[in-house]
Amino acid sequence: MENLQTILEAVSAGYITPETARQKIQETGYQSVAEFAKIDHQRQERTGFPEVIWGQDKTSEQIARIIEAMSQHQSVIMATRVETQVYEEVKLKIPHLRYYPTARICALGKPNPQKISGKITILTAGTSDLPVAEEAAITGELMGFPVERLWDVGVSGVHRLLNNRHILDEADVLIVVAGMEGALPSVVGGLAHCPVIGVPTSIGYGASFGGLSALLAMLNSCAAGLGVVNIDNGFGAAILAGQILRTAAKIAAQSK
Amino acid sequence: MENLQTILEAVSAGYITPETARQKIQETGYQSVAEFAKIDHQRQERTGFPEVIWGQDKTSEQIARIIEAMSQHQSVIMATRVETQVYEEVKLKIPHLRYYPTARICALGKPNPQKISGKITILTAGTSDLPVAEEAAITGELMGFPVERLWDVGVSGVHRLLNNRHILDEADVLIVVAGMEGALPSVVGGLAHCPVIGVPTSIGYGASFGGLSALLAMLNSCAAGLGVVNIDNGFGAAILAGQILRTAAKIAAQSK
Amino acid sequence: MENLQTILEAVSAGYITPETARQKIQETGYQSVAEFAKIDHQRQERTGFPEVIWGQDKTSEQIARIIEAMSQHQSVIMATRVETQVYEEVKLKIPHLRYYPTARICALGKPNPQKISGKITILTAGTSDLPVAEEAAITGELMGFPVERLWDVGVSGVHRLLNNRHILDEADVLIVVAGMEGALPSVVGGLAHCPVIGVPTSIGYGASFGGLSALLAMLNSCAAGLGVVNIDNGFGAAILAGQILRTAAKIAAQSK
Amino acid sequence: MENLQTILEAVSAGYITPETARQKIQETGYQSVAEFAKIDHQRQERTGFPEVIWGQDKTSEQIARIIEAMSQHQSVIMATRVETQVYEEVKLKIPHLRYYPTARICALGKPNPQKISGKITILTAGTSDLPVAEEAAITGELMGFPVERLWDVGVSGVHRLLNNRHILDEADVLIVVAGMEGALPSVVGGLAHCPVIGVPTSIGYGASFGGLSALLAMLNSCAAGLGVVNIDNGFGAAILAGQILRTAAKIAAQSK
Amino acid sequence: MENLQTILEAVSAGYITPETARQKIQETGYQSVAEFAKIDHQRQERTGFPEVIWGQDKTSEQIARIIEAMSQHQSVIMATRVETQVYEEVKLKIPHLRYYPTARICALGKPNPQKISGKITILTAGTSDLPVAEEAAITGELMGFPVERLWDVGVSGVHRLLNNRHILDEADVLIVVAGMEGALPSVVGGLAHCPVIGVPTSIGYGASFGGLSALLAMLNSCAAGLGVVNIDNGFGAAILAGQILRTAAKIAAQSK
Amino acid sequence: MENLQTILEAVSAGYITPETARQKIQETGYQSVAEFAKIDHQRQERTGFPEVIWGQDKTSEQIARIIEAMSQHQSVIMATRVETQVYEEVKLKIPHLRYYPTARICALGKPNPQKISGKITILTAGTSDLPVAEEAAITGELMGFPVERLWDVGVSGVHRLLNNRHILDEADVLIVVAGMEGALPSVVGGLAHCPVIGVPTSIGYGASFGGLSALLAMLNSCAAGLGVVNIDNGFGAAILAGQILRTAAKIAAQSK
Amino acid sequence: MENLQTILEAVSAGYITPETARQKIQETGYQSVAEFAKIDHQRQERTGFPEVIWGQDKTSEQIARIIEAMSQHQSVIMATRVETQVYEEVKLKIPHLRYYPTARICALGKPNPQKISGKITILTAGTSDLPVAEEAAITGELMGFPVERLWDVGVSGVHRLLNNRHILDEADVLIVVAGMEGALPSVVGGLAHCPVIGVPTSIGYGASFGGLSALLAMLNSCAAGLGVVNIDNGFGAAILAGQILRTAAKIAAQSK
Amino acid sequence: MENLQTILEAVSAGYITPETARQKIQETGYQSVAEFAKIDHQRQERTGFPEVIWGQDKTSEQIARIIEAMSQHQSVIMATRVETQVYEEVKLKIPHLRYYPTARICALGKPNPQKISGKITILTAGTSDLPVAEEAAITGELMGFPVERLWDVGVSGVHRLLNNRHILDEADVLIVVAGMEGALPSVVGGLAHCPVIGVPTSIGYGASFGGLSALLAMLNSCAAGLGVVNIDNGFGAAILAGQILRTAAKIAAQSK
């Protein structure tokens, strides 16, 4: 509704009819796909990032039709939480679709590099956390950000982290992925001078209760200023990291 | 341990003894207060923000002695979650201590304004969320950031938010404080083009289970990229917001 | 037991024996199917809606025999939560049985349109919520109500909802289906001037805890007067909506 | 925004300037009270019921100032969850304020009777549930509805309910308040031919877990079509009941 | 409704009018106290035990009036979960009321000894469990049963139990009261040849979660056939034990 | 250790050596099966019921070997929670083994009728509760008790229960099996004059949380004296019911 | 029962009567205090540590009488979780009783130093964890062990721990006390070559859920071999540590 | 960093360059395997036990490559929580790999017997607990400790435990494995004079909630000094037991 004043002046000047103005004001900026989905084409404009398809609990038919509709408006299209079998069904209809199996992401199109300096640095506590970390990494790359990866530096051997301290020192924004007791973000948060995003994972058993243990640990971190996302939500962490870098660039530009 | 090479070269050159070097390398950067606390004077250097006293579950005696020790190194000292009575006891020993009753923060010294453009914008869903929002606001101000407040714009009257959309549009980083069903950050997250930090509060009753309802809502937000902190943790949200703004300064410096 | 006075007067008058009267008074209004089920034929009379078969945790043998018994008394018979395979086994015995795969409902017979004006309007937050929303929609239609559908208008793109505000304005009763953070009913509840029924779904992952997140959000809604049903209970929402519309007919009759 | 077309035609006709039109379109319909509250004067227009003050976690100062601001627009003002002491503090500033101690409601002004037929019938399982039931009853009465009360008819002596069956038969909408095992709404739901709203209460101990037991029971009711509100939320139940009666009247009017 | 045939024959014979018969059939067997309570005088007849007042969450005014009403029909009246202060207020109106402070029970009237052999044996794991155990013991005694007590025989010193094995051997029904890990009923259940009722208590701290730990332990007991009641529910355990002993009397009568 | 005095007198008299006495005193009354199991042959003597095999989480090999070992000492052997496939594997080794598929019990040998009057009456709320109810029924029958079944009398059609009230009146001990909101035992408990055992089942979905809803409802029942067993634990309910009947018979015998 | 053979030989030899032998065998080794407690004098013999009074939920009367009874058998008596007021009441009866206010322990008598080498080393993450850590420390000292304390070395400033690494290296058994996210034991467990005992504390707020967060973190630690005790259970940790040192000494003695 | 002084003296003496010294000081002691894992070769040195592979949630490819890398440094390599199929895939690449199916462990190499006296004694409550107990036993044996097993001595037949009391008396450290109500460690803890480690298992159903019941029971044990590990964590229990025995060796060495 940014152009409201402009539209109104056009009405006042008689360039457009009141009826046309009403339609413009109510213009929705979304596109219906069959009756089951409304693609939010304004999201990129509003939030800086395009709409992304949440693949879980959608049929391959639904995913394919949404991708087709999106492909008329977006240069990069991605769907998260897509199992291999679903990917293969969708690929029958969209042959150029590619798949990142560890990250369970399928994508179409080439990312446009962001026109800002700054990269996303991603750490994992263990090898088992890779699928979530890769979801974050691929998302970041598809959104056009450089991504640095550092895997398996959990707190049971804290020297592995301390000996990579230069990576922490050089980071612009950190995503720290950990399951089980979820302690790594607390240790990192006490060492880093940039924003830290904690991603609890469902890795563990017994009293990990599907990632609850790691989630609670990160929410209760004694390291001030940790931002936490949902269990296994690598995607959300990457979007938050990207949002931070975009904002920093904007402020940096203002400061010049 | 950044200067390790320097120290080692000094040893090699014979300027300092191995013993002195060992002490320097192991030098801790913390100060013991009686036996019960170790003040982390390096934290500002490591993370960009000084150590802050978590006032809950500490005696007024302990708080007073920690403040005294800190006051030799920090220009601004603050303690969170301090009840009025505890504040009054501490004030007997530290007369200049001041108190922000809504925020339950006590502080000493004047903040140094941050040398970066960019402000922290804080929203609440309701009037009852003010104590948590003020904890965030006062923390932000004590750390030297400009803070903008917008209270009582919850989703049950969504026009109150939409009519303040310019505030969202102008924000650099948003802290959104909400109890009960915790829906406001999701709506804001779908509208804002800057990082959004959700702070669930314990406001509510019955099935709010002390803020669990709002916490889960924010973790499961369909608005991608929401960073969540602990229930009622206005302090942590402000530090994360500040960390995001500080990153801008670093990126600006890199870009030059 | 409404006719108790009538029965007693018949006894008094000697038209029926005490024994016959006792049987009439104790007459149960239910029909035993084998030993495993007692069909409640009085339910339509008591509550306005016939008994419906809860298909989950029943064998196809049990479902078939209950449908057969019901088909002697009811014009429309339906079973919910029936998987495709179970439907196919039951269909072998009841060839006219039809199936609504998205809604997982199987049904027999034609609905009688309700003799009242008023329709049920159903919204979903996302595409993944369709199975639950369709369970509500098909139930409503089988009970004889007009149903209007509006899918994928969740709060992460709130303009999709606001631009369909005429649908809210024209609604008689609203069923709002949402998973994840379950915020849509709160926003709708702040806009609608008719009863709103919230249906949390199990759509989500991690800290959605099988729909608990959405359920708690709806129970704690700041929009007063939201009625909530069980997670994924589209059926129950439709019956409540129908009950609300039927009350209108009763009040209309009283007002004449 | 209902009058958008009208406003635009006024612009087109030159009766108002584009600037004035923009203000009208963005006109919020809320009133700021100090900086801590935004009273939603449009709520009555949007939803049929005026804004009500949630008294818990507000200071008496805040409540008094909000009541004063509301009293310029609303004929009846009410605040829920107000403890006796808070009421007495507010009363010092607003002498006409009255208090319903069992319901913990304070109110100002006289209700306007609704111009529709239909009443709200409220049941409790036990005597201990009275505070929640009275919150519903007083809310209903302040909103202008007739209210019928039936207390202490819980399922451990089911004849107490069955012998009041005529009250169920004559009800237009039922609010059923129960703590502990929360079974009463299920039994009522199987007998009533009008909408039933279940209100779980926190009455109980041990494994009632603050009302969780009753809440879960109502959500899982085998009586189809029960609408559930938050634990102890008598207020919300009354608003839902009122909304149902208003809608029924509207449909009844349309049907003539 | 046992005498339905009799009543109907009286109608048929003209001894009573249909109207009188209807009243008799619908006769409720409860007594309204003000509007807030309905005393269930038939409960003794139906279940073998009179109605008992649940004192928690009732005002002393309410308790006093219910006791007064009950005292016209019952020889023994008791109220559970009554705090000392409430008791003292009630006693002002009912001077003969007596109080069992450990059990938090107040009572009026003398128990009639049950006409059956058989006693209730009550064990506790620790000294801290006494209030709950005494609630069971006093309830049992007020209902007319002999009660045997054995305190502080928890599993951390299992010889204390084994050396009292004759008490187990001579028991007719056992109530085993335990907090913390709630293990005692499992050990007793493996030794006893009579029914065992487990009463979890809220004694403990930390991960006892208000008695949840003991409750879950008893529900999951490997000793088959343990009946469990709510946390701290000594009263319920005594009624169940009494019900078991009364069944003996009935079977004895049948066997003759 | 009942015969301790006898053994000691035998030692004193020189009939047995101290060594023999020590072995007798320490004689365990159990039999090792391979190294993985110790069959508790004394359990029948101690508790009145023989050891029963908990089939879940045991291999078919383990079950077969335990049955073989038991078959030398017990006339009836049963294993619970045995899936069809496991049964078929065990049957290859123990050809006479029979299977009750609804109850998931396999058994060997013929029950000896108990020499006492009294039967076990079992009710279910719905058809879906049959597997748990049948586990109780078959267990009762294998232990030698008469069992009466009454299925599908849940509270949503409470007349189905009330019209079978003679079954309640004639019961000696009642097992009431219910899932979802678990309300049936409360209603039954208010009507019955014998002990009532509640068995919550995992039947339900969403907020039933695997039977938690029904479990909490039964624990919080307002009907005093309900004994509750674990979710889906039909077996345990039958053993408790049997224990009650055995005790009643014992007391009845003492009373003569 | 260790001397069973001896007792039996004495019977066989006629030195003692069978009756005397029976009493000896059944000799309980506990002492009844009034009827409410059975002091377990054999516990020291069985487990190496004397019985300790759990002060919570006991009256000062009960504590005083148990201490008096114990003081005839034990050289050191201690009670845990005793509030100041209770201590003062008990002290009126037992004037020599002393109190450790931070640890909430009261004690009588002097500890006998253990005749073994080895000490207990206790760490806390923060200053607020002191009460729990002191409960462990005082317990250890009263049991006769040397105790080393290291406070406030939590992971948000991991250099505070690393710079005290020599304390870890010299430890025989470590007790690590931490609230909030409970990460410290994981880091310590990855560095220490002795047994590590984790004690979660209830320090925190919001999603710490009374210590649940720290508890789950320790149970899910990626550092293998962490032994965890209940939330706030400093006492239990000290007993386990003491047990470890005693066993080590025993094995060390055997190895010579 | 133990040799820091040595390294520095070498720098000072000119034996090594500052650059070489820096590398030595920062030398990490871990080995990267591809990019997904960092093997912690220093763990044995730091903690006394080598790194062990947590097999769950790793691909067979990852496990194989980590084993290969480890096999250059460790004499014994083991992976836990490895399903049969994964084992078979890994074995294709590492033919000497062996598998313990009950324990779900695969291993390579021969254990070196520990040079200390002392053994690990493992008890289970039931036969179904064997997989967890065997995980502990095989881990202990692979680490070089003697292991004694005692299966199926749960509390429902407590004589099975009491008759094996000599095993308790001779134990150096006890691991007690129990599911369901988890009571066995409490009983053992009251009898044993050595450290007791409780391992809750997920054996059970219904309200065992995946082992939560047993876990809570052990955490709340009235037997002081029980150390608890995660649900089903036999591995962790064995490492803790081993750590306890190794401490004995250290103390023995100190005592000389």
JSON list of C-alpha atoms in Angstrom, two decimals, chain E residues 48-166:
[
{"chain": "E", "resi": 48, "resn": "GLY", "atom": "CA", "xyz": [-22.34, -47.87, 49.66]},
{"chain": "E", "resi": 49, "resn": "PHE", "atom": "CA", "xyz": [-20.67, -44.70, 50.90]},
{"chain": "E", "resi": 50, "resn": "PRO", "atom": "CA", "xyz": [-22.21, -41.31, 51.70]},
{"chain": "E", "resi": 51, "resn": "GLU", "atom": "CA", "xyz": [-21.25, -38.13, 49.88]},
{"chain": "E", "resi": 52, "resn": "VAL", "atom": "CA", "xyz": [-18.12, -36.50, 51.32]},
{"chain": "E", "resi": 53, "resn": "ILE", "atom": "CA", "xyz": [-17.27, -32.79, 51.06]},
{"chain": "E", "resi": 54, "resn": "TRP", "atom": "CA", "xyz": [-14.21, -31.89, 49.04]},
{"chain": "E", "resi": 55, "resn": "GLY", "atom": "CA", "xyz": [-13.08, -28.92, 51.10]},
{"chain": "E", "resi": 56, "resn": "GLN", "atom": "CA", "xyz": [-10.47, -27.42, 48.79]},
{"chain": "E", "resi": 57, "resn": "ASP", "atom": "CA", "xyz": [-11.63, -24.42, 46.77]},
{"chain": "E", "resi": 58, "resn": "LYS", "atom": "CA", "xyz": [-14.81, -24.07, 48.81]},
{"chain": "E", "resi": 59, "resn": "THR", "atom": "CA", "xyz": [-15.44, -21.13, 51.15]},
{"chain": "E", "resi": 60, "resn": "SER", "atom": "CA", "xyz": [-16.01, -21.81, 54.85]},
{"chain": "E", "resi": 61, "resn": "GLU", "atom": "CA", "xyz": [-19.50, -20.43, 54.35]},
{"chain": "E", "resi": 62, "resn": "GLN", "atom": "CA", "xyz": [-20.20, -23.03, 51.68]},
{"chain": "E", "resi": 63, "resn": "ILE", "atom": "CA", "xyz": [-18.75, -25.87, 53.75]},
{"chain": "E", "resi": 64, "resn": "ALA", "atom": "CA", "xyz": [-20.76, -24.88, 56.81]},
{"chain": "E", "resi": 65, "resn": "ARG", "atom": "CA", "xyz": [-24.04, -24.77, 54.94]},
{"chain": "E", "resi": 66, "resn": "ILE", "atom": "CA", "xyz": [-23.42, -28.11, 53.23]},
{"chain": "E", "resi": 67, "resn": "ILE", "atom": "CA", "xyz": [-22.57, -29.75, 56.56]},
{"chain": "E", "resi": 68, "resn": "GLU", "atom": "CA", "xyz": [-25.73, -28.36, 58.09]},
{"chain": "E", "resi": 69, "resn": "ALA", "atom": "CA", "xyz": [-27.83, -29.73, 55.28]},
{"chain": "E", "resi": 70, "resn": "MET", "atom": "CA", "xyz": [-26.11, -33.10, 55.37]},
{"chain": "E", "resi": 71, "resn": "SER", "atom": "CA", "xyz": [-26.47, -33.40, 59.13]},
{"chain": "E", "resi": 72, "resn": "GLN", "atom": "CA", "xyz": [-30.18, -33.99, 58.68]},
{"chain": "E", "resi": 73, "resn": "HIS", "atom": "CA", "xyz": [-29.59, -37.17, 56.71]},
{"chain": "E", "resi": 74, "resn": "GLN", "atom": "CA", "xyz": [-26.19, -38.68, 57.55]},
{"chain": "E", "resi": 75, "resn": "SER", "atom": "CA", "xyz": [-24.82, -40.02, 60.80]},
{"chain": "E", "resi": 76, "resn": "VAL", "atom": "CA", "xyz": [-21.21, -39.24, 59.85]},
{"chain": "E", "resi": 77, "resn": "ILE", "atom": "CA", "xyz": [-20.17, -36.19, 57.85]},
{"chain": "E", "resi": 78, "resn": "MET", "atom": "CA", "xyz": [-16.65, -35.47, 56.73]},
{"chain": "E", "resi": 79, "resn": "ALA", "atom": "CA", "xyz": [-14.79, -32.89, 54.65]},
{"chain": "E", "resi": 80, "resn": "THR", "atom": "CA", "xyz": [-11.31, -33.45, 53.20]},
{"chain": "E", "resi": 81, "resn": "ARG", "atom": "CA", "xyz": [-8.51, -31.03, 52.29]},
{"chain": "E", "resi": 82, "resn": "VAL", "atom": "CA", "xyz": [-9.62, -28.48, 54.88]},
{"chain": "E", "resi": 83, "resn": "GLU", "atom": "CA", "xyz": [-6.92, -26.12, 56.09]},
{"chain": "E", "resi": 84, "resn": "THR", "atom": "CA", "xyz": [-6.76, -25.23, 59.79]},
{"chain": "E", "resi": 85, "resn": "GLN", "atom": "CA", "xyz": [-8.02, -21.71, 59.27]},
{"chain": "E", "resi": 86, "resn": "VAL", "atom": "CA", "xyz": [-11.03, -22.81, 57.25]},
{"chain": "E", "resi": 87, "resn": "TYR", "atom": "CA", "xyz": [-11.81, -25.40, 59.91]},
{"chain": "E", "resi": 88, "resn": "GLU", "atom": "CA", "xyz": [-11.77, -22.75, 62.58]},
{"chain": "E", "resi": 89, "resn": "GLU", "atom": "CA", "xyz": [-14.18, -20.56, 60.64]},
{"chain": "E", "resi": 90, "resn": "VAL", "atom": "CA", "xyz": [-16.56, -23.45, 60.04]},
{"chain": "E", "resi": 91, "resn": "LYS", "atom": "CA", "xyz": [-16.36, -24.47, 63.69]},
{"chain": "E", "resi": 92, "resn": "LEU", "atom": "CA", "xyz": [-17.79, -21.09, 64.70]},
{"chain": "E", "resi": 93, "resn": "LYS", "atom": "CA", "xyz": [-21.03, -22.19, 63.06]},
{"chain": "E", "resi": 94, "resn": "ILE", "atom": "CA", "xyz": [-20.84, -25.91, 63.83]},
{"chain": "E", "resi": 95, "resn": "PRO", "atom": "CA", "xyz": [-19.37, -26.17, 67.33]},
{"chain": "E", "resi": 96, "resn": "HIS", "atom": "CA", "xyz": [-19.28, -29.98, 67.46]},
{"chain": "E", "resi": 97, "resn": "LEU", "atom": "CA", "xyz": [-17.08, -30.20, 64.39]},
{"chain": "E", "resi": 98, "resn": "ARG", "atom": "CA", "xyz": [-13.77, -31.91, 65.11]},
{"chain": "E", "resi": 99, "resn": "TYR", "atom": "CA", "xyz": [-10.48, -31.74, 63.20]},
{"chain": "E", "resi": 100, "resn": "TYR", "atom": "CA", "xyz": [-7.70, -34.21, 62.37]},
{"chain": "E", "resi": 101, "resn": "PRO", "atom": "CA", "xyz": [-4.79, -31.87, 61.64]},
{"chain": "E", "resi": 102, "resn": "THR", "atom": "CA", "xyz": [-2.33, -34.28, 60.02]},
{"chain": "E", "resi": 103, "resn": "ALA", "atom": "CA", "xyz": [-5.06, -35.63, 57.75]},
{"chain": "E", "resi": 104, "resn": "ARG", "atom": "CA", "xyz": [-6.62, -32.19, 57.18]},
{"chain": "E", "resi": 105, "resn": "ILE", "atom": "CA", "xyz": [-10.07, -33.73, 57.69]},
{"chain": "E", "resi": 106, "resn": "CYS", "atom": "CA", "xyz": [-12.91, -32.28, 59.70]},
{"chain": "E", "resi": 107, "resn": "ALA", "atom": "CA", "xyz": [-15.78, -34.49, 60.79]},
{"chain": "E", "resi": 108, "resn": "LEU", "atom": "CA", "xyz": [-19.07, -34.63, 62.63]},
{"chain": "E", "resi": 109, "resn": "GLY", "atom": "CA", "xyz": [-20.81, -37.65, 64.13]},
{"chain": "E", "resi": 110, "resn": "LYS", "atom": "CA", "xyz": [-19.75, -41.15, 65.03]},
{"chain": "E", "resi": 111, "resn": "PRO", "atom": "CA", "xyz": [-18.90, -43.88, 62.57]},
{"chain": "E", "resi": 112, "resn": "ASN", "atom": "CA", "xyz": [-21.02, -47.02, 62.55]},
{"chain": "E", "resi": 113, "resn": "PRO", "atom": "CA", "xyz": [-18.76, -50.06, 62.53]},
{"chain": "E", "resi": 114, "resn": "GLN", "atom": "CA", "xyz": [-19.11, -52.05, 59.30]},
{"chain": "E", "resi": 115, "resn": "LYS", "atom": "CA", "xyz": [-20.80, -55.40, 59.81]},
{"chain": "E", "resi": 116, "resn": "ILE", "atom": "CA", "xyz": [-18.06, -57.32, 58.08]},
{"chain": "E", "resi": 117, "resn": "SER", "atom": "CA", "xyz": [-14.74, -58.71, 59.16]},
{"chain": "E", "resi": 118, "resn": "GLY", "atom": "CA", "xyz": [-11.72, -57.37, 57.36]},
{"chain": "E", "resi": 119, "resn": "LYS", "atom": "CA", "xyz": [-9.46, -54.39, 57.98]},
{"chain": "E", "resi": 120, "resn": "ILE", "atom": "CA", "xyz": [-7.54, -51.80, 55.97]},
{"chain": "E", "resi": 121, "resn": "THR", "atom": "CA", "xyz": [-3.77, -51.92, 56.30]},
{"chain": "E", "resi": 122, "resn": "ILE", "atom": "CA", "xyz": [-1.85, -48.76, 55.39]},
{"chain": "E", "resi": 123, "resn": "LEU", "atom": "CA", "xyz": [1.91, -48.50, 54.76]},
{"chain": "E", "resi": 124, "resn": "THR", "atom": "CA", "xyz": [4.10, -45.48, 54.07]},
{"chain": "E", "resi": 125, "resn": "ALA", "atom": "CA", "xyz": [7.52, -45.32, 52.51]},
{"chain": "E", "resi": 126, "resn": "GLY", "atom": "CA", "xyz": [8.61, -42.40, 54.67]},
{"chain": "E", "resi": 127, "resn": "THR", "atom": "CA", "xyz": [7.69, -40.14, 57.53]},
{"chain": "E", "resi": 128, "resn": "SER", "atom": "CA", "xyz": [6.94, -37.27, 55.15]},
{"chain": "E", "resi": 129, "resn": "ASP", "atom": "CA", "xyz": [4.11, -39.28, 53.59]},
{"chain": "E", "resi": 130, "resn": "LEU", "atom": "CA", "xyz": [2.09, -39.21, 56.83]},
{"chain": "E", "resi": 131, "resn": "PRO", "atom": "CA", "xyz": [-0.47, -36.54, 55.89]},
{"chain": "E", "resi": 132, "resn": "VAL", "atom": "CA", "xyz": [-1.66, -38.56, 52.91]},
{"chain": "E", "resi": 133, "resn": "ALA", "atom": "CA", "xyz": [-1.60, -41.82, 54.82]},
{"chain": "E", "resi": 134, "resn": "GLU", "atom": "CA", "xyz": [-3.53, -40.28, 57.69]},
{"chain": "E", "resi": 135, "resn": "GLU", "atom": "CA", "xyz": [-6.13, -38.96, 55.24]},
{"chain": "E", "resi": 136, "resn": "ALA", "atom": "CA", "xyz": [-6.63, -42.57, 54.18]},
{"chain": "E", "resi": 137, "resn": "ALA", "atom": "CA", "xyz": [-6.61, -43.88, 57.74]},
{"chain": "E", "resi": 138, "resn": "ILE", "atom": "CA", "xyz": [-9.09, -41.36, 59.17]},
{"chain": "E", "resi": 139, "resn": "THR", "atom": "CA", "xyz": [-11.38, -41.80, 56.17]},
{"chain": "E", "resi": 140, "resn": "GLY", "atom": "CA", "xyz": [-11.33, -45.55, 56.69]},
{"chain": "E", "resi": 141, "resn": "GLU", "atom": "CA", "xyz": [-12.09, -45.20, 60.38]},
{"chain": "E", "resi": 142, "resn": "LEU", "atom": "CA", "xyz": [-14.90, -42.69, 59.80]},
{"chain": "E", "resi": 143, "resn": "MET", "atom": "CA", "xyz": [-16.43, -45.16, 57.34]},
{"chain": "E", "resi": 144, "resn": "GLY", "atom": "CA", "xyz": [-16.39, -47.77, 60.08]},
{"chain": "E", "resi": 145, "resn": "PHE", "atom": "CA", "xyz": [-13.44, -49.96, 59.15]},
{"chain": "E", "resi": 146, "resn": "PRO", "atom": "CA", "xyz": [-10.60, -51.12, 61.43]},
{"chain": "E", "resi": 147, "resn": "VAL", "atom": "CA", "xyz": [-7.31, -49.61, 60.23]},
{"chain": "E", "resi": 148, "resn": "GLU", "atom": "CA", "xyz": [-3.76, -50.85, 60.80]},
{"chain": "E", "resi": 149, "resn": "ARG", "atom": "CA", "xyz": [-0.84, -48.45, 60.26]},
{"chain": "E", "resi": 150, "resn": "LEU", "atom": "CA", "xyz": [2.78, -49.22, 59.36]},
{"chain": "E", "resi": 151, "resn": "TRP", "atom": "CA", "xyz": [4.89, -46.15, 58.71]},
{"chain": "E", "resi": 152, "resn": "ASP", "atom": "CA", "xyz": [8.38, -45.60, 57.23]},
{"chain": "E", "resi": 153, "resn": "VAL", "atom": "CA", "xyz": [9.15, -48.93, 55.57]},
{"chain": "E", "resi": 154, "resn": "GLY", "atom": "CA", "xyz": [10.51, -47.61, 52.24]},
{"chain": "E", "resi": 155, "resn": "VAL", "atom": "CA", "xyz": [12.71, -49.58, 49.91]},
{"chain": "E", "resi": 156, "resn": "SER", "atom": "CA", "xyz": [16.02, -47.91, 50.74]},
{"chain": "E", "resi": 157, "resn": "GLY", "atom": "CA", "xyz": [16.04, -50.17, 53.82]},
{"chain": "E", "resi": 158, "resn": "VAL", "atom": "CA", "xyz": [14.03, -53.10, 52.54]},
{"chain": "E", "resi": 159, "resn": "HIS", "atom": "CA", "xyz": [14.61, -55.14, 55.71]},
{"chain": "E", "resi": 160, "resn": "ARG", "atom": "CA", "xyz": [12.21, -52.80, 57.52]},
{"chain": "E", "resi": 161, "resn": "LEU", "atom": "CA", "xyz": [9.49, -54.10, 55.22]},
{"chain": "E", "resi": 162, "resn": "LEU", "atom": "CA", "xyz": [10.60, -57.73, 55.17]},
{"chain": "E", "resi": 163, "resn": "ASN", "atom": "CA", "xyz": [10.71, -57.85, 58.95]},
{"chain": "E", "resi": 164, "resn": "ASN", "atom": "CA", "xyz": [7.09, -56.75, 59.06]},
{"chain": "E", "resi": 165, "resn": "ARG", "atom": "CA", "xyz": [6.07, -59.35, 56.55]},
{"chain": "E", "resi": 166, "resn": "HIS", "atom": "CA", "xyz": [3.51, -60.83, 58.91]}
]
